[in-house]
PDB file of C-alpha atoms and ligand atoms in Angstrom:
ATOM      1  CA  UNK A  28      -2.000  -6.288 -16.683  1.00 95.00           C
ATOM      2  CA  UNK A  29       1.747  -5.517 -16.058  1.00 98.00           C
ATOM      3  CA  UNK A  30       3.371  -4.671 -12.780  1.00 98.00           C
ATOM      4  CA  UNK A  31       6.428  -2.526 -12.835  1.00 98.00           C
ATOM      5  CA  UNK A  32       8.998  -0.647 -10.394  1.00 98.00           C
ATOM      6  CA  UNK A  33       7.263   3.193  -9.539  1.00 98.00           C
ATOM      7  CA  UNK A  34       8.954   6.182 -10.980  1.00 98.00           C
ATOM      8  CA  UNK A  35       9.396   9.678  -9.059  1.00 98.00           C
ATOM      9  CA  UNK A  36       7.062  11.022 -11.861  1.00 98.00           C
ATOM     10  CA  UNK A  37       4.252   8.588 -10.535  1.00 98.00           C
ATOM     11  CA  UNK A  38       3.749  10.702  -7.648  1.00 98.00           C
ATOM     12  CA  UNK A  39       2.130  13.064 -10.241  1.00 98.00           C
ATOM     13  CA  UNK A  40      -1.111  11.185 -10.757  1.00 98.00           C
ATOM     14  CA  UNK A  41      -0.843   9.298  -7.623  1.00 98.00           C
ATOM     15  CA  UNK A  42      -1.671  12.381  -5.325  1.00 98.00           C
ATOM     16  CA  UNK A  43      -4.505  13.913  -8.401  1.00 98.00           C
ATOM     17  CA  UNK A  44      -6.457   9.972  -7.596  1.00 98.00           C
ATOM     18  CA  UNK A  45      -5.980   8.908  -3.942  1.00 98.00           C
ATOM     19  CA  UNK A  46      -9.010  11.391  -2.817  1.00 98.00           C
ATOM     20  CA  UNK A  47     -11.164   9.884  -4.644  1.00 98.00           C
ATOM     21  CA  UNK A  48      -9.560   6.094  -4.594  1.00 97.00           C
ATOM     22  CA  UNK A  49      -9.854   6.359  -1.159  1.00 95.00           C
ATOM     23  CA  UNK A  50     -13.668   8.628  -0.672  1.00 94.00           C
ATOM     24  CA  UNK A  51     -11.904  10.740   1.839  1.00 94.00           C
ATOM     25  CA  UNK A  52      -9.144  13.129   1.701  1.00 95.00           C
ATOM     26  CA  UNK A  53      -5.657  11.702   1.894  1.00 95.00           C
ATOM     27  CA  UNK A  54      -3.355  13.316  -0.513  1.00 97.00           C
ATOM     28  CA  UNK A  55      -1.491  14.825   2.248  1.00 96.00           C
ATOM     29  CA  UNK A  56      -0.308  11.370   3.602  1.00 95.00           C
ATOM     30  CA  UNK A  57       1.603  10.773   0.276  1.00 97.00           C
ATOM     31  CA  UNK A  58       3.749  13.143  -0.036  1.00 98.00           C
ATOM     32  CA  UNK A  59       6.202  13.259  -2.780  1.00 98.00           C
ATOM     33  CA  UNK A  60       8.961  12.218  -0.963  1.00 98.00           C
ATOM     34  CA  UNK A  61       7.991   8.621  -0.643  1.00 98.00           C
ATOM     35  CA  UNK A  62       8.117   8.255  -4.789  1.00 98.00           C
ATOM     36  CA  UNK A  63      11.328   9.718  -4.437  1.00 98.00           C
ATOM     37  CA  UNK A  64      13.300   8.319  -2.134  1.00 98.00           C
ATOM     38  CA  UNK A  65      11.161   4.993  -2.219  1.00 98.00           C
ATOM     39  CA  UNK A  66      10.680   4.391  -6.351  1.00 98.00           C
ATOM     40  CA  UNK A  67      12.875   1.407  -6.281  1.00 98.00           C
ATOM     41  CA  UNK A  68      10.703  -0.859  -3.808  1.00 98.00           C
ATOM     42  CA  UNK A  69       7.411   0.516  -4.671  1.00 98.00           C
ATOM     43  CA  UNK A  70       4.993  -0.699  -7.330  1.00 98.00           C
ATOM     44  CA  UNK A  71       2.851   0.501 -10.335  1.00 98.00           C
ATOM     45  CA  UNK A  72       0.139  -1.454 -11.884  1.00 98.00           C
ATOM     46  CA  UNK A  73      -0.607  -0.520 -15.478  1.00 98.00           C
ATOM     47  CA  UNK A  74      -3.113  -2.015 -18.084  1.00 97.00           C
ATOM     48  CA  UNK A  75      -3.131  -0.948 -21.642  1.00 95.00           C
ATOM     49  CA  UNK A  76      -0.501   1.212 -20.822  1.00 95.00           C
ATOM     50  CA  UNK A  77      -2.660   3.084 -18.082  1.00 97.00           C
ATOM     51  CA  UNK A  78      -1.340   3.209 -14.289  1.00 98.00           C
ATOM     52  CA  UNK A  79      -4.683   1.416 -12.303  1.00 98.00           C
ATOM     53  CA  UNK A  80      -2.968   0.534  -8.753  1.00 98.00           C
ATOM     54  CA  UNK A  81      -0.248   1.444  -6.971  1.00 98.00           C
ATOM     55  CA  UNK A  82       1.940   0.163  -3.832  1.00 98.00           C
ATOM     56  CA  UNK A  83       4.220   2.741  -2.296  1.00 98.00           C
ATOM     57  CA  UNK A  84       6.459   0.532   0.273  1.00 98.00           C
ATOM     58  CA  UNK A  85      10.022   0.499   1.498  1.00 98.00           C
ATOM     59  CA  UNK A  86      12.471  -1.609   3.956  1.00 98.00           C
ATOM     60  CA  UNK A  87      12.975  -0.034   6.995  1.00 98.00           C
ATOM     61  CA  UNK A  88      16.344   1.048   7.147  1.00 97.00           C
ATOM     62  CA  UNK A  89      15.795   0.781  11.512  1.00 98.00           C
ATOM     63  CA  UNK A  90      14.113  -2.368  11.141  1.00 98.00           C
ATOM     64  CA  UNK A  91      16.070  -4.443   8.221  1.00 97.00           C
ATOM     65  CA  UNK A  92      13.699  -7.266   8.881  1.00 98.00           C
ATOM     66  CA  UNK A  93      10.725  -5.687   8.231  1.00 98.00           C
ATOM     67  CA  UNK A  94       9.030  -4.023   4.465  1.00 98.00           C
ATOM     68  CA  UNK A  95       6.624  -1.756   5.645  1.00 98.00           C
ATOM     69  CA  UNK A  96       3.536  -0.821   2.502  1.00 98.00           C
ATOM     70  CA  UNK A  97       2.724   2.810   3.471  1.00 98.00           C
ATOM     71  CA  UNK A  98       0.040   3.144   0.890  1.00 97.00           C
ATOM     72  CA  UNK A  99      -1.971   0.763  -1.677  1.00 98.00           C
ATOM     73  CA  UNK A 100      -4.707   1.751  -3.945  1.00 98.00           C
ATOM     74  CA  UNK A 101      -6.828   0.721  -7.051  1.00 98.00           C
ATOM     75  CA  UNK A 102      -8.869   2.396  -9.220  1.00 98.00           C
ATOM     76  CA  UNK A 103     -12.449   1.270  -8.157  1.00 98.00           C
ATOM     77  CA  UNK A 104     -13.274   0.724 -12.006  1.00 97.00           C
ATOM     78  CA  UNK A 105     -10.802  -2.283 -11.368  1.00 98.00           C
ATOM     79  CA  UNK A 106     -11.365  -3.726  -8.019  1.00 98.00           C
ATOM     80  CA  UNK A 107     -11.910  -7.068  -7.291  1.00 98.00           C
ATOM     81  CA  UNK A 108      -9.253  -8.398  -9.711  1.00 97.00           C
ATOM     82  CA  UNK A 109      -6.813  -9.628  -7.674  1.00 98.00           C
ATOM     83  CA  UNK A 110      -4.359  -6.299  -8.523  1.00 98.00           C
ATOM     84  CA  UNK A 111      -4.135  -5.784  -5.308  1.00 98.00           C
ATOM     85  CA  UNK A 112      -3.114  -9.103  -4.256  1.00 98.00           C
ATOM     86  CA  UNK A 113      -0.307  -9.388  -7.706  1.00 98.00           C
ATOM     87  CA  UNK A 114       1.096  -6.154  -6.083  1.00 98.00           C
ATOM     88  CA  UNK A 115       1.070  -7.554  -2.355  1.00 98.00           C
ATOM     89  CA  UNK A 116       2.691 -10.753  -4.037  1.00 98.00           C
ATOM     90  CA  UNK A 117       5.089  -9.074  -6.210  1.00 98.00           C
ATOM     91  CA  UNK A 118       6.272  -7.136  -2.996  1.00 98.00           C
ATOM     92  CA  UNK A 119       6.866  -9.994  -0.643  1.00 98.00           C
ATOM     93  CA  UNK A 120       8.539 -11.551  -2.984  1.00 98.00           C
ATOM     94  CA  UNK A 121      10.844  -8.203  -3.242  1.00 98.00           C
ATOM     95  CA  UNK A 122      11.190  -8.100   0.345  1.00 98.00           C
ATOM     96  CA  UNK A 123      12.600 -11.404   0.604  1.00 98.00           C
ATOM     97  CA  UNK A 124      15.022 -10.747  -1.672  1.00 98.00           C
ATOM     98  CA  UNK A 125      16.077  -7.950   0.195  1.00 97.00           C
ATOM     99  CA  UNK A 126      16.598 -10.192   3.651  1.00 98.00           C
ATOM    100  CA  UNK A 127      13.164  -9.073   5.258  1.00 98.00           C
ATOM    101  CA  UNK A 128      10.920 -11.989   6.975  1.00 98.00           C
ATOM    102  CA  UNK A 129       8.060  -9.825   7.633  1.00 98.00           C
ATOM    103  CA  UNK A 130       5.793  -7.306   6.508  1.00 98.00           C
ATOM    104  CA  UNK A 131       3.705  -4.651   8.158  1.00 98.00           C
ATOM    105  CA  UNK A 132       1.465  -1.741   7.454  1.00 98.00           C
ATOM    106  CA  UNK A 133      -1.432   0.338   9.178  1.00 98.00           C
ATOM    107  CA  UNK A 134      -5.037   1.583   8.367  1.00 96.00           C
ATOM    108  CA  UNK A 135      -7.208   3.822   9.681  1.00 95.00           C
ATOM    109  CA  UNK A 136      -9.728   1.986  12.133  1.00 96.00           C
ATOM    110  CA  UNK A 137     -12.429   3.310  10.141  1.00 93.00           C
ATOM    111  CA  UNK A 138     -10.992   1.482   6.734  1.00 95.00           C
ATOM    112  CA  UNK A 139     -13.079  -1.524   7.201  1.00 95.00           C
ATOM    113  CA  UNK A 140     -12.196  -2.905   3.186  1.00 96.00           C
ATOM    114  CA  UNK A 141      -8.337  -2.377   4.084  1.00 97.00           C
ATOM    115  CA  UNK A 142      -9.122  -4.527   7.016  1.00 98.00           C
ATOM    116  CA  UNK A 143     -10.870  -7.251   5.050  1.00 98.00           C
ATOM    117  CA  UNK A 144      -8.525  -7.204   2.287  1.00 98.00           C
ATOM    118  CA  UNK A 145      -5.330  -7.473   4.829  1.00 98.00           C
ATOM    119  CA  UNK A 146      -6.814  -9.912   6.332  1.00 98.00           C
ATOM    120  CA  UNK A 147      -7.101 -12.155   2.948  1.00 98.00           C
ATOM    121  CA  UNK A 148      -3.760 -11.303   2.332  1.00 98.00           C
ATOM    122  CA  UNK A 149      -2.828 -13.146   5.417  1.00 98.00           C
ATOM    123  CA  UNK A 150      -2.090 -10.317   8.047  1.00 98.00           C
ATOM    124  CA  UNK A 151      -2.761 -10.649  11.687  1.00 98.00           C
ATOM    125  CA  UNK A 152      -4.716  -7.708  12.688  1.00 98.00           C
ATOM    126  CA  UNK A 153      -4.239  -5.738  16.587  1.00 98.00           C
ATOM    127  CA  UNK A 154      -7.033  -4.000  17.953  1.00 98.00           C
ATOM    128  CA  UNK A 155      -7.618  -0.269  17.272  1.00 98.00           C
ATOM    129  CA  UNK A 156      -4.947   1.427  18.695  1.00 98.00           C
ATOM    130  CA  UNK A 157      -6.198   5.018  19.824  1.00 97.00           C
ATOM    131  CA  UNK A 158      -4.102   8.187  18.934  1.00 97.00           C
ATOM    132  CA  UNK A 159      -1.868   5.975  17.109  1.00 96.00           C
ATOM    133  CA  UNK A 160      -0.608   9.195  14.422  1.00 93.00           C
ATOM    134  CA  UNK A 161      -2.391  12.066  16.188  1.00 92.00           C
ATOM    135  CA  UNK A 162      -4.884  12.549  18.679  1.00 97.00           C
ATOM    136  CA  UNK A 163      -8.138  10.708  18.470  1.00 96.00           C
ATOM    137  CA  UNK A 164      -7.925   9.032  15.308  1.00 95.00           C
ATOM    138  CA  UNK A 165      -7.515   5.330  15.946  1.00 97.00           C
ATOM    139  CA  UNK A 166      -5.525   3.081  13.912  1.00 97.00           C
ATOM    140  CA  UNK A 167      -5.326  -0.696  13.438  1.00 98.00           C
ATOM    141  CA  UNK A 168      -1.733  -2.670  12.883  1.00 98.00           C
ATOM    142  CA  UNK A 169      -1.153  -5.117   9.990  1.00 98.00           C
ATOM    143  CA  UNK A 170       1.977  -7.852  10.543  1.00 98.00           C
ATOM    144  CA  UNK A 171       2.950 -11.229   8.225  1.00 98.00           C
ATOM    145  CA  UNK A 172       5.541 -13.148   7.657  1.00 98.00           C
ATOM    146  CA  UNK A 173       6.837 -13.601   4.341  1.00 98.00           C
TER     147      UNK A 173
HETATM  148  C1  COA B 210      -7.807  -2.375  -0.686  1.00 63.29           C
HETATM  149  C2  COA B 210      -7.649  -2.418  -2.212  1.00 63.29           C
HETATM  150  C3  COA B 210      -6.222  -2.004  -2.569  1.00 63.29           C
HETATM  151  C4  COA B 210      -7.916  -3.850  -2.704  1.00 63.29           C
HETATM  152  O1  COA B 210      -7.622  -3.916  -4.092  1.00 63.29           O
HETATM  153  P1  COA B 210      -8.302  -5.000  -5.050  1.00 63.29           P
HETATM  154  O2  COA B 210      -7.474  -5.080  -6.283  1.00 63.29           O
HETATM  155  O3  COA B 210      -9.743  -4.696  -5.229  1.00 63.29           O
HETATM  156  O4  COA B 210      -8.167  -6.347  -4.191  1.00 63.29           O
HETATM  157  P2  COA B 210      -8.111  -7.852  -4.759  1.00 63.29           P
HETATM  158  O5  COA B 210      -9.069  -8.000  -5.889  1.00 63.29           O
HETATM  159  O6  COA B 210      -6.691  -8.210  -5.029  1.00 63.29           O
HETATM  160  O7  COA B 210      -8.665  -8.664  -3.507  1.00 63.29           O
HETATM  161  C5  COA B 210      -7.864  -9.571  -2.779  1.00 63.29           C
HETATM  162  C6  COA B 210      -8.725 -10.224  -1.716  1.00 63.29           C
HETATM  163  O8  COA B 210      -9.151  -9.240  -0.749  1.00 63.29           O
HETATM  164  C7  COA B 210     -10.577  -9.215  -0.698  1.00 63.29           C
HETATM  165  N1  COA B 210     -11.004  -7.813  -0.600  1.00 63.29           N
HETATM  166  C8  COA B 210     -10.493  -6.748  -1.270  1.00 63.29           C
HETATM  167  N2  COA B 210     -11.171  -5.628  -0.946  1.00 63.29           N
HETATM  168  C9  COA B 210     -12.127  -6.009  -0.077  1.00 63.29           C
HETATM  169  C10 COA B 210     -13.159  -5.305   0.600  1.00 63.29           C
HETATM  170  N3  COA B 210     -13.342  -3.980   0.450  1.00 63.29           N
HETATM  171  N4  COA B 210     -13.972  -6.008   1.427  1.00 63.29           N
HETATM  172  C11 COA B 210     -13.818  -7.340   1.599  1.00 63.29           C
HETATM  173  N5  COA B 210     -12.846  -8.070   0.979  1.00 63.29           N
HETATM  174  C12 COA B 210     -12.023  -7.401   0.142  1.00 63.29           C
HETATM  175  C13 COA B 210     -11.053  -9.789  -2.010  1.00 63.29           C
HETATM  176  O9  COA B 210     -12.342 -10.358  -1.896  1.00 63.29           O
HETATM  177  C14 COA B 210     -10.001 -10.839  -2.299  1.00 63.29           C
HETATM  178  O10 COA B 210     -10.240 -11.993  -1.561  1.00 63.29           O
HETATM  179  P3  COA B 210     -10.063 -13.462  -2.234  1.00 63.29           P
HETATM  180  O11 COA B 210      -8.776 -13.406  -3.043  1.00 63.29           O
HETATM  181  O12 COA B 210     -10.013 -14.388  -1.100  1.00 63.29           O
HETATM  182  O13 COA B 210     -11.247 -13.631  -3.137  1.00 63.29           O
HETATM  183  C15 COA B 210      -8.682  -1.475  -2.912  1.00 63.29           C
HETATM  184  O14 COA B 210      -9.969  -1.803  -2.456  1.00 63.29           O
HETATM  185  C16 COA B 210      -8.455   0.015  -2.676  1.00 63.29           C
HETATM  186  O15 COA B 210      -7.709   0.665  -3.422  1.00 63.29           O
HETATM  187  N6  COA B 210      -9.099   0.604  -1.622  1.00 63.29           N
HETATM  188  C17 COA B 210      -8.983   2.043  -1.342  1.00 63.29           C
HETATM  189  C18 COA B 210      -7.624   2.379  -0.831  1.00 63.29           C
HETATM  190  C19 COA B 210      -7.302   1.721   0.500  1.00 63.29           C
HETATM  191  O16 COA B 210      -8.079   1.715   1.420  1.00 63.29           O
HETATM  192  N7  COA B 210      -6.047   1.137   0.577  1.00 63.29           N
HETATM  193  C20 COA B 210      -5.595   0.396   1.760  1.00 63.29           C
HETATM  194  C21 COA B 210      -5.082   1.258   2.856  1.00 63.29           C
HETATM  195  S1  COA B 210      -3.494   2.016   2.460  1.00 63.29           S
END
């Protein structure tokens, strides 16, 4: 397993996957922009050669103190093998280097294994926040420090 820096060009399998990474529709929420204008802080996972995972985060350029993960995914033929967890690791350690002392992110309510697995990685977790994006779809918020 090898972790390396996202491309634009990932954003071409990334949005043909996350539908069916995620058993609900969610392409639209990663837009091409974020491989973009976000490539250089974002993270691929490959084995054999073959992209499995994916992190798509940033530093907020409002919040310099804070490296917000917009998306992470990996393919269910390779869960539970800690990917997840190198990329989370491999990103703090990224954000640290760029001056940030905390990380945050947010799931849908309903994501109850994005919950758990924030939670392992150390997050605090609010309560679900109502409306949070758009009208009645409730959303929970993810914060650590790093
Ligand atoms: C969430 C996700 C990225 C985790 O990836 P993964 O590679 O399977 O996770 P890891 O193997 O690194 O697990 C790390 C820890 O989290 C725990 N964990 C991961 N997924 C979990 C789940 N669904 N339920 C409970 N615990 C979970 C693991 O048990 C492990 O704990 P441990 O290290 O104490 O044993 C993956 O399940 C996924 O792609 N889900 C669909 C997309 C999604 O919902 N992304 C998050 C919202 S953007």
């Amino acid at each position: 397993m090898t972790i390396r820096a996202a491309r634009p060009d990932d954003h071409e399998w990334i949005v043909e996957v996350v539908d069916e990474w995620w058993g609900r529709p969610v392409s639209t929420s990663v837009p091409r922009l974020f491989l973009d204008h976000f490539h250089s802080t974002s993270l691929v996972v490959e084995l054999d050669g073959e992209p499995v995972g994916f992190l798509i985060g940033f530093v907020s350029p409002s919040l310099p103190h804070v490296a917000y993960i917009h998306f992470v995914g990996v393919d269910p033929v390779h869960r539970a093998k800690a990917f997840g967890r190198q990329l989370y690791r491999r990103f703090f350690e990224s954000a640290r280097t760029h001056g940030c002392s905390e990380v945050w992110a947010i799931t849908n309510a309903v994501n109850e294994g994005s919950i758990a697995f924030h939670r392992r990685m150390g997050f605090e977790v609010s309560e679900p926040i109502d409306s949070y994006d758009r009208p009645g779809v409730a959303h929970v918020r993810f914060s650590r420090g790093i």
